[in-house]
PDB file of C-alpha atoms in Angstrom:
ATOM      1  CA  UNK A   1      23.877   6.999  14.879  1.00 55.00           C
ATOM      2  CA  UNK A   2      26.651   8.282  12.458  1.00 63.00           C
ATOM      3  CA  UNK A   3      24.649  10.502  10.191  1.00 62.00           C
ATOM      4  CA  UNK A   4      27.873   9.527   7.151  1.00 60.00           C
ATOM      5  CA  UNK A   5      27.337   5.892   7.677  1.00 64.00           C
ATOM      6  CA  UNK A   6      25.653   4.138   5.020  1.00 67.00           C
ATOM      7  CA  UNK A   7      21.984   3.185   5.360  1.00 72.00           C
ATOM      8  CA  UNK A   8      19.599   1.629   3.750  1.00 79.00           C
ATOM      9  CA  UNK A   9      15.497   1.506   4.297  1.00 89.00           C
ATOM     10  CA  UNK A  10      13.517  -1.790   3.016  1.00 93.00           C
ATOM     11  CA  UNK A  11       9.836  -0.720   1.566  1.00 96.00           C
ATOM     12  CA  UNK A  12       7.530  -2.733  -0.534  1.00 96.00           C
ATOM     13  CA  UNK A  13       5.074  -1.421  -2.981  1.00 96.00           C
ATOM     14  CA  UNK A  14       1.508  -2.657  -3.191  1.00 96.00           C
ATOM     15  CA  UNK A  15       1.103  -4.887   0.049  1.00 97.00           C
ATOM     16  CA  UNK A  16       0.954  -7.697  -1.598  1.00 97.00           C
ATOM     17  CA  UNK A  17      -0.351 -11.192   0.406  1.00 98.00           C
ATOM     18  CA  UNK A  18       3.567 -12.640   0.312  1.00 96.00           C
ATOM     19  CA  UNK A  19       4.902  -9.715   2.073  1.00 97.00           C
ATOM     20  CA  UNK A  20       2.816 -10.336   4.874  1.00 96.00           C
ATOM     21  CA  UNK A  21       3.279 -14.506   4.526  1.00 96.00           C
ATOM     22  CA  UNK A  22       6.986 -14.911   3.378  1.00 96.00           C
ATOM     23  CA  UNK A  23       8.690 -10.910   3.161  1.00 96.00           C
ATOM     24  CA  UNK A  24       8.095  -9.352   6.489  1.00 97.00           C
ATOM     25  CA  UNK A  25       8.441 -12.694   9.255  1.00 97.00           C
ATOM     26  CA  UNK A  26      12.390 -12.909   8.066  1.00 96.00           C
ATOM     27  CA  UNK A  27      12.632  -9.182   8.028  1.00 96.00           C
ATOM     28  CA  UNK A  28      11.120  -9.123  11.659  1.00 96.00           C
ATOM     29  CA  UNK A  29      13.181 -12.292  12.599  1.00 96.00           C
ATOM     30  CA  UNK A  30      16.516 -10.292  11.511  1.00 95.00           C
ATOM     31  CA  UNK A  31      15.592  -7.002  13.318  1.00 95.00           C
ATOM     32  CA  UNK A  32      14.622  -4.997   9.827  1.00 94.00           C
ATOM     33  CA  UNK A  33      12.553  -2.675   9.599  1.00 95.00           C
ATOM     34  CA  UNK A  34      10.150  -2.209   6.180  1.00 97.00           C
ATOM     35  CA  UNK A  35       7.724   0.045   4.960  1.00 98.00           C
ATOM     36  CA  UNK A  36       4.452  -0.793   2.580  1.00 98.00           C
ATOM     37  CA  UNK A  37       3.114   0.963   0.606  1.00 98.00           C
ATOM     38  CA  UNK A  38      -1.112   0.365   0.544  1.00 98.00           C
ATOM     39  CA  UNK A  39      -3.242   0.557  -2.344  1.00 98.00           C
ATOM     40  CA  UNK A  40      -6.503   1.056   0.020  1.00 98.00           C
ATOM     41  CA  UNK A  41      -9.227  -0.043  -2.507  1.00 97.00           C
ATOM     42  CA  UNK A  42      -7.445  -3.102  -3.347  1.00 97.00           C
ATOM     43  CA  UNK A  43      -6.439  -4.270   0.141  1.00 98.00           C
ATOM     44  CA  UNK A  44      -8.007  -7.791   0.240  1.00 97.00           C
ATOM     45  CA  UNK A  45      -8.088  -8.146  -3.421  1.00 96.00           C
ATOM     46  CA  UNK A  46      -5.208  -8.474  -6.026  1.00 94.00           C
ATOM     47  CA  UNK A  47      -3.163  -6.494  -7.708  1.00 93.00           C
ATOM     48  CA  UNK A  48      -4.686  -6.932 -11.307  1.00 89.00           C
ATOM     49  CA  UNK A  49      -5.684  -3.155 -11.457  1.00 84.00           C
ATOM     50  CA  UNK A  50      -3.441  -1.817 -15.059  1.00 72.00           C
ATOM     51  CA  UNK A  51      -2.824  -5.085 -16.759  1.00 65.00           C
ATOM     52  CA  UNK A  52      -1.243  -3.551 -19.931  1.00 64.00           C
ATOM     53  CA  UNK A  53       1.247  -1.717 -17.489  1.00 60.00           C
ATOM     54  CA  UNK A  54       1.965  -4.878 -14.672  1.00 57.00           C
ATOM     55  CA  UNK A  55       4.542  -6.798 -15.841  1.00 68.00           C
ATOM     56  CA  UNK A  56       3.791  -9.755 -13.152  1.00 74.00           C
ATOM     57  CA  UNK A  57       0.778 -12.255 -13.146  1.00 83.00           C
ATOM     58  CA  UNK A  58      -2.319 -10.774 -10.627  1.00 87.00           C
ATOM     59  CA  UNK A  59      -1.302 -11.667  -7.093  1.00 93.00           C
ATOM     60  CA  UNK A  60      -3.051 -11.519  -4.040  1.00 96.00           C
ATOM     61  CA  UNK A  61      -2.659  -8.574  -1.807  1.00 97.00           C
ATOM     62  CA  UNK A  62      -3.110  -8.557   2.548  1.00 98.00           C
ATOM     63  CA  UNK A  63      -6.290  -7.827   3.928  1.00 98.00           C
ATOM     64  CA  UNK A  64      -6.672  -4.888   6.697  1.00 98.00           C
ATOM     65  CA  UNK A  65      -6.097  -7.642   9.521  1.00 97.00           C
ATOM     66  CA  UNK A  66      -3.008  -8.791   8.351  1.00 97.00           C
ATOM     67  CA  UNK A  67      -1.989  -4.896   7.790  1.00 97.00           C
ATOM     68  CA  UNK A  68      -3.133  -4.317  11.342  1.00 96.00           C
ATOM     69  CA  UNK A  69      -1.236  -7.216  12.615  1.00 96.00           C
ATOM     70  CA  UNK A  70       1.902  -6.151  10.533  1.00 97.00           C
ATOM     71  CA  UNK A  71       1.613  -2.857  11.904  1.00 97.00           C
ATOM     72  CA  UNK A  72       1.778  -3.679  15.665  1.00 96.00           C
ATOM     73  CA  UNK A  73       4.825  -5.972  14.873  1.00 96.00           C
ATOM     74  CA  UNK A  74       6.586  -3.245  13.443  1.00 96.00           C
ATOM     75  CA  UNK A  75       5.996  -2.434   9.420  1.00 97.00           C
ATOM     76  CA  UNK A  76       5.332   0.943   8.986  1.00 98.00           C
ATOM     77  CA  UNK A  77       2.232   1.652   6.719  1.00 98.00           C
ATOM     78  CA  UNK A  78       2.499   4.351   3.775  1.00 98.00           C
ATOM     79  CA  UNK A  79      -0.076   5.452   1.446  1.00 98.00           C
ATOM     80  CA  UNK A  80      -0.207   4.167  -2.267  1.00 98.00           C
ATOM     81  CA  UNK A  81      -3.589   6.362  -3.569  1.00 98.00           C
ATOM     82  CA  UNK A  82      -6.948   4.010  -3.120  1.00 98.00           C
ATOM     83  CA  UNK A  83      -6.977   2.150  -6.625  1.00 96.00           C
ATOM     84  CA  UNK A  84      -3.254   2.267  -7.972  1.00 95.00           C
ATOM     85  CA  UNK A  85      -3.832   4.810 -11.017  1.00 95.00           C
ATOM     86  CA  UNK A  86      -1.500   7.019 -13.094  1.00 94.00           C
ATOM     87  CA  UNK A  87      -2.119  10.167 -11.240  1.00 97.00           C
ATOM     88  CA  UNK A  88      -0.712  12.381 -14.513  1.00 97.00           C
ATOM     89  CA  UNK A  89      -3.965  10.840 -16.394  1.00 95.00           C
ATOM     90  CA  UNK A  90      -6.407  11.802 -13.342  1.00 97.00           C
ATOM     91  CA  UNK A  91      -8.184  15.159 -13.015  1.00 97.00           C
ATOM     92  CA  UNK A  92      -7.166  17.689 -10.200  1.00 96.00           C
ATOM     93  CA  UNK A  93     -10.533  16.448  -8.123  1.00 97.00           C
ATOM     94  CA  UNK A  94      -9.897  12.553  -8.552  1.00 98.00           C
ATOM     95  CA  UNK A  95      -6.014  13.308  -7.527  1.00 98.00           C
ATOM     96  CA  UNK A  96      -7.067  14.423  -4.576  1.00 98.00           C
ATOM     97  CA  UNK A  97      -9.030  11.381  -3.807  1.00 98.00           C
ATOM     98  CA  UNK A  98      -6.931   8.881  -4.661  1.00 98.00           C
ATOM     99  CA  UNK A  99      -3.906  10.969  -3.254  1.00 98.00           C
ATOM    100  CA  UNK A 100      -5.183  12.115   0.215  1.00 98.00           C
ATOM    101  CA  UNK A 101      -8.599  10.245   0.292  1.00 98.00           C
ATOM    102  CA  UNK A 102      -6.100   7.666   0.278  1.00 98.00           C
ATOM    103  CA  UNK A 103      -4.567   8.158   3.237  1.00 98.00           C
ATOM    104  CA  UNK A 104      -7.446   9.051   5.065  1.00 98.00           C
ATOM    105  CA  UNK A 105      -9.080   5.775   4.212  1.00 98.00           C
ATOM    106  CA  UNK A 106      -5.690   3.579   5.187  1.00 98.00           C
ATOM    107  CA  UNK A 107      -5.948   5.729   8.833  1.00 97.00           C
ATOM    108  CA  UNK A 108      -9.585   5.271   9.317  1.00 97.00           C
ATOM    109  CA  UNK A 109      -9.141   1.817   9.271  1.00 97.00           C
ATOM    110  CA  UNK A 110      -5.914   0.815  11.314  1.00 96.00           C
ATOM    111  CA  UNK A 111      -5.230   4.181  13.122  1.00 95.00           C
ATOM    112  CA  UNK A 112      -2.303   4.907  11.457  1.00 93.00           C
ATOM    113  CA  UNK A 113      -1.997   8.234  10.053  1.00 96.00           C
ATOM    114  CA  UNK A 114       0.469   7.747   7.328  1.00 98.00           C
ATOM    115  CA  UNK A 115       3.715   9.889   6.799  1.00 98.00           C
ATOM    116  CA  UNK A 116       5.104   8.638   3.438  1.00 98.00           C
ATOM    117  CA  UNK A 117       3.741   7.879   0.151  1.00 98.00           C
ATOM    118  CA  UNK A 118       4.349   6.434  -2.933  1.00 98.00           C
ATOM    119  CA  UNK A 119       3.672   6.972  -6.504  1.00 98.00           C
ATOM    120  CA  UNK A 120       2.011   4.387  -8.544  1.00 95.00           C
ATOM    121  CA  UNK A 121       4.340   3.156 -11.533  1.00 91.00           C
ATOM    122  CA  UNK A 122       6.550   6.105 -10.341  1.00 93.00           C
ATOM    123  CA  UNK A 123       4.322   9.078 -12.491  1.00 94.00           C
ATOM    124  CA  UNK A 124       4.211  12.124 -10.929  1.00 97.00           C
ATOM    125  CA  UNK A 125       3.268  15.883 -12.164  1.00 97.00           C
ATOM    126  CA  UNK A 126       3.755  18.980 -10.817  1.00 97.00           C
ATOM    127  CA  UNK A 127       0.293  18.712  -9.323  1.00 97.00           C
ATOM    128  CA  UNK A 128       0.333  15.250  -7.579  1.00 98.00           C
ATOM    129  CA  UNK A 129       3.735  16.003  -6.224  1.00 98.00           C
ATOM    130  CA  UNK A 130       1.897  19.574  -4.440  1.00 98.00           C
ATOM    131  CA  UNK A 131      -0.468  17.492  -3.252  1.00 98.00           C
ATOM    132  CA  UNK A 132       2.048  14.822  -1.733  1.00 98.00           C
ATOM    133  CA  UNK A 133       4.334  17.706  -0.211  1.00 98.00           C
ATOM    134  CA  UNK A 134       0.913  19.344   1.704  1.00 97.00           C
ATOM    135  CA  UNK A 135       0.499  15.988   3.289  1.00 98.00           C
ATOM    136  CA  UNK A 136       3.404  13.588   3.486  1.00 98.00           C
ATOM    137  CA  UNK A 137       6.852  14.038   4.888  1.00 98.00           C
ATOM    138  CA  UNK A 138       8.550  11.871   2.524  1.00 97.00           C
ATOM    139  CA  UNK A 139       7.478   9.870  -1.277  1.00 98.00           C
ATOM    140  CA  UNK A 140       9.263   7.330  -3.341  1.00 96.00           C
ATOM    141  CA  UNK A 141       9.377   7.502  -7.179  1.00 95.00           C
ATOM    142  CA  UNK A 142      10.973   4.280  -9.297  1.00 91.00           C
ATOM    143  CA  UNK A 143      14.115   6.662 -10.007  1.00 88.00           C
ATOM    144  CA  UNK A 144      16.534   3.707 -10.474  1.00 81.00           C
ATOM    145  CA  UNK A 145      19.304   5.231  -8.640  1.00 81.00           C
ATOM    146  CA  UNK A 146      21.073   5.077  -4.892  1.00 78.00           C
ATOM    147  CA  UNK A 147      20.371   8.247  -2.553  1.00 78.00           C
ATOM    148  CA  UNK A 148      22.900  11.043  -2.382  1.00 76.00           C
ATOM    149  CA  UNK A 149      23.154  14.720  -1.266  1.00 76.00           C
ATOM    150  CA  UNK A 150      20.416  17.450  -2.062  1.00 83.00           C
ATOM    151  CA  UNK A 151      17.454  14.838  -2.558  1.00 88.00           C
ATOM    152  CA  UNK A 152      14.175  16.035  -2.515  1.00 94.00           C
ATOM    153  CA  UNK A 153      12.035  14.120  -0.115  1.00 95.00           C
ATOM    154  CA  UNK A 154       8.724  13.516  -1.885  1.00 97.00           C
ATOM    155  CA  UNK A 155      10.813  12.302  -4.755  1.00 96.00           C
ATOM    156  CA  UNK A 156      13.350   9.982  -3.821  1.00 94.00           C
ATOM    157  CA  UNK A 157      14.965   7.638  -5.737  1.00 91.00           C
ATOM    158  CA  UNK A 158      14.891   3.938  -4.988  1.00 89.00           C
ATOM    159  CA  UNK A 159      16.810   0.398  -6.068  1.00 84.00           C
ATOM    160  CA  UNK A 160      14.368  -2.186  -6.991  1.00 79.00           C
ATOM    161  CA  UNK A 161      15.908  -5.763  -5.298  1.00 76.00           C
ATOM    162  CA  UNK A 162      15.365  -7.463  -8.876  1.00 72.00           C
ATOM    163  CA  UNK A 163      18.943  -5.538  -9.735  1.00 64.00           C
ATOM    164  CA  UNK A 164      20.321  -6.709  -6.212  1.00 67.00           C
ATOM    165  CA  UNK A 165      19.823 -10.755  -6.898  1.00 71.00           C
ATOM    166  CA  UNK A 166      23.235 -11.247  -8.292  1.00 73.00           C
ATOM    167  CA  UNK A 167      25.319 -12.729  -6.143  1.00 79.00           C
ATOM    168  CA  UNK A 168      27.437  -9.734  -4.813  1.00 74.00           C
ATOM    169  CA  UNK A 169      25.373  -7.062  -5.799  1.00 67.00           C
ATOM    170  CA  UNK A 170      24.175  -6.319  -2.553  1.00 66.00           C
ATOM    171  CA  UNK A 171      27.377  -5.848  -1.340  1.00 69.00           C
ATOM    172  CA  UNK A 172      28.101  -3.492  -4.035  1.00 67.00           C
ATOM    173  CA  UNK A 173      25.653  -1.198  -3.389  1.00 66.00           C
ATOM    174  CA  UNK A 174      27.699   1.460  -2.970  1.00 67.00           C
ATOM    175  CA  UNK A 175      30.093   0.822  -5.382  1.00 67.00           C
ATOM    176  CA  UNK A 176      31.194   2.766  -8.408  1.00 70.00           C
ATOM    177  CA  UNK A 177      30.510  -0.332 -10.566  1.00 71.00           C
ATOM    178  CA  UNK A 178      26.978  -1.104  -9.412  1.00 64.00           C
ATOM    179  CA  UNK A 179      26.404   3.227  -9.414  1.00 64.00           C
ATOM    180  CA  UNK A 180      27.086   2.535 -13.616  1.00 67.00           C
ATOM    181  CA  UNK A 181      25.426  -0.506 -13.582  1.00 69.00           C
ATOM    182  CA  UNK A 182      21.777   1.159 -12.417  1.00 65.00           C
ATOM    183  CA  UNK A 183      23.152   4.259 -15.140  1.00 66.00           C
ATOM    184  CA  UNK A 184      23.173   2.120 -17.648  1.00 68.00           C
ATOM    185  CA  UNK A 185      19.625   0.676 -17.028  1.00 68.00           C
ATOM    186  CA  UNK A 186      18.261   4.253 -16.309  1.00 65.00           C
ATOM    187  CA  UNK A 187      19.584   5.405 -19.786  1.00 67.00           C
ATOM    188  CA  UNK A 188      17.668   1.940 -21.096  1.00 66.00           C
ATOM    189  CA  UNK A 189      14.554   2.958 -19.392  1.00 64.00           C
ATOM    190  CA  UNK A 190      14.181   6.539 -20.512  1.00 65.00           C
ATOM    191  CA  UNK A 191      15.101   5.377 -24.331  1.00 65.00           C
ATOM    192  CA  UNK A 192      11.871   2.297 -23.434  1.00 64.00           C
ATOM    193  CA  UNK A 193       9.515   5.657 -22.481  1.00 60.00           C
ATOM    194  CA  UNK A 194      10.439   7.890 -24.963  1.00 63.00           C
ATOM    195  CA  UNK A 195       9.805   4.910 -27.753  1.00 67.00           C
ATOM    196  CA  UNK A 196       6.541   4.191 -26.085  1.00 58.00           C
ATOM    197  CA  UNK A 197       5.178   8.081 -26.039  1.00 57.00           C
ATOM    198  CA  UNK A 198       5.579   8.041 -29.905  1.00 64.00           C
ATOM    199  CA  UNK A 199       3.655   4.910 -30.463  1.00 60.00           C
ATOM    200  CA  UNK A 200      -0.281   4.670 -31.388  1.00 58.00           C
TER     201      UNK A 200
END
């Protein structure tokens, strides 16, 4: 492969029941690859663990068959901590379990050991992302922004497919215009956080 050519990796947070149902059959049936990322202590339940945070209604998430059956078609499995926290919030100690207990939970149960993680609602610290560079080879934050030169692999950026829906967009993705487009919404979001740190 050309290492300049463009490229562009499919992952899903959360492993929720429709990527198993809906997502990942047309992403198999097209010859794409994907990678989810499981919430282990949730796995067979739903994804109504932060409400004040989720912005969608609770959904149902896969259970460990339908990971294990995913797996041996193809989807790579990544770790997602065991119950979806903030890990900034958590305590050195429960970092560590929800970080690499994690993991060690998602390979006890399908065999997988997993390679790549990443961080609930995109919060990381300096000592979640230690932990995650001991054990992974590569995390995702919510960084709204396209990959370039110099990234650090346990915290890479990603494009959420809610800003690729547009007709065209997709097509764009490397574009100048779409590049100021996701700028634009970055400089939104950090104005959102900062507003929301000085409220009650």
């Amino acid at each position: 492969a050309d290492p300049g050519a463009d490229a562009l990796a499919i992952t899903f947070d959360d492993a929720l029941a429709s990527f198993g149902s809906v997502a990942w059959p047309l992403l198999r049936d097209h010859g794409l690859p994907a990678t989810v990322f499981v919430p282990t202590d949730h796995v067979g339940g739903s994804n109504a663990w932060n409400p004040e945070r989720l912005a969608i209604p609770a959904l149902p998430l896969m259970s460990w068959e339908a990971l294990g059956r995913a797996a041996e078609e193809g989807v790579t499995l990544a770790a997602h901590t065991r119950t979806h926290p903030s890990l900034p919030a958590l305590s050195p100690q429960a970092q560590y379990d929800e970080i690499i207990g994690g993991a060690q939970q998602l390979e006890a149960v399908t065999g997988v050991r997993p390679t790549a993680f990443a961080y609930p609602f995109g919060d990381v610290d300096p000592a979640s992302l230690r932990l995650v560079r001991a054990r992974f080879h590569w995390a995702c934050t919510t960084e709204l922004r396209a990959l370039g030169g110099g990234n650090d692999p346990h915290l890479l950026p990603r494009i959420d497919a809610y800003y690729l829906r547009a007709p065209g967009r997709l097509e764009r993705l490397g574009s100048p215009r779409l590049h100021a487009e996701l700028g634009a919404r970055r400089a939104a979001r950090r104005v959102r956080a900062a507003i929301n740190r000085r409220q009650p």
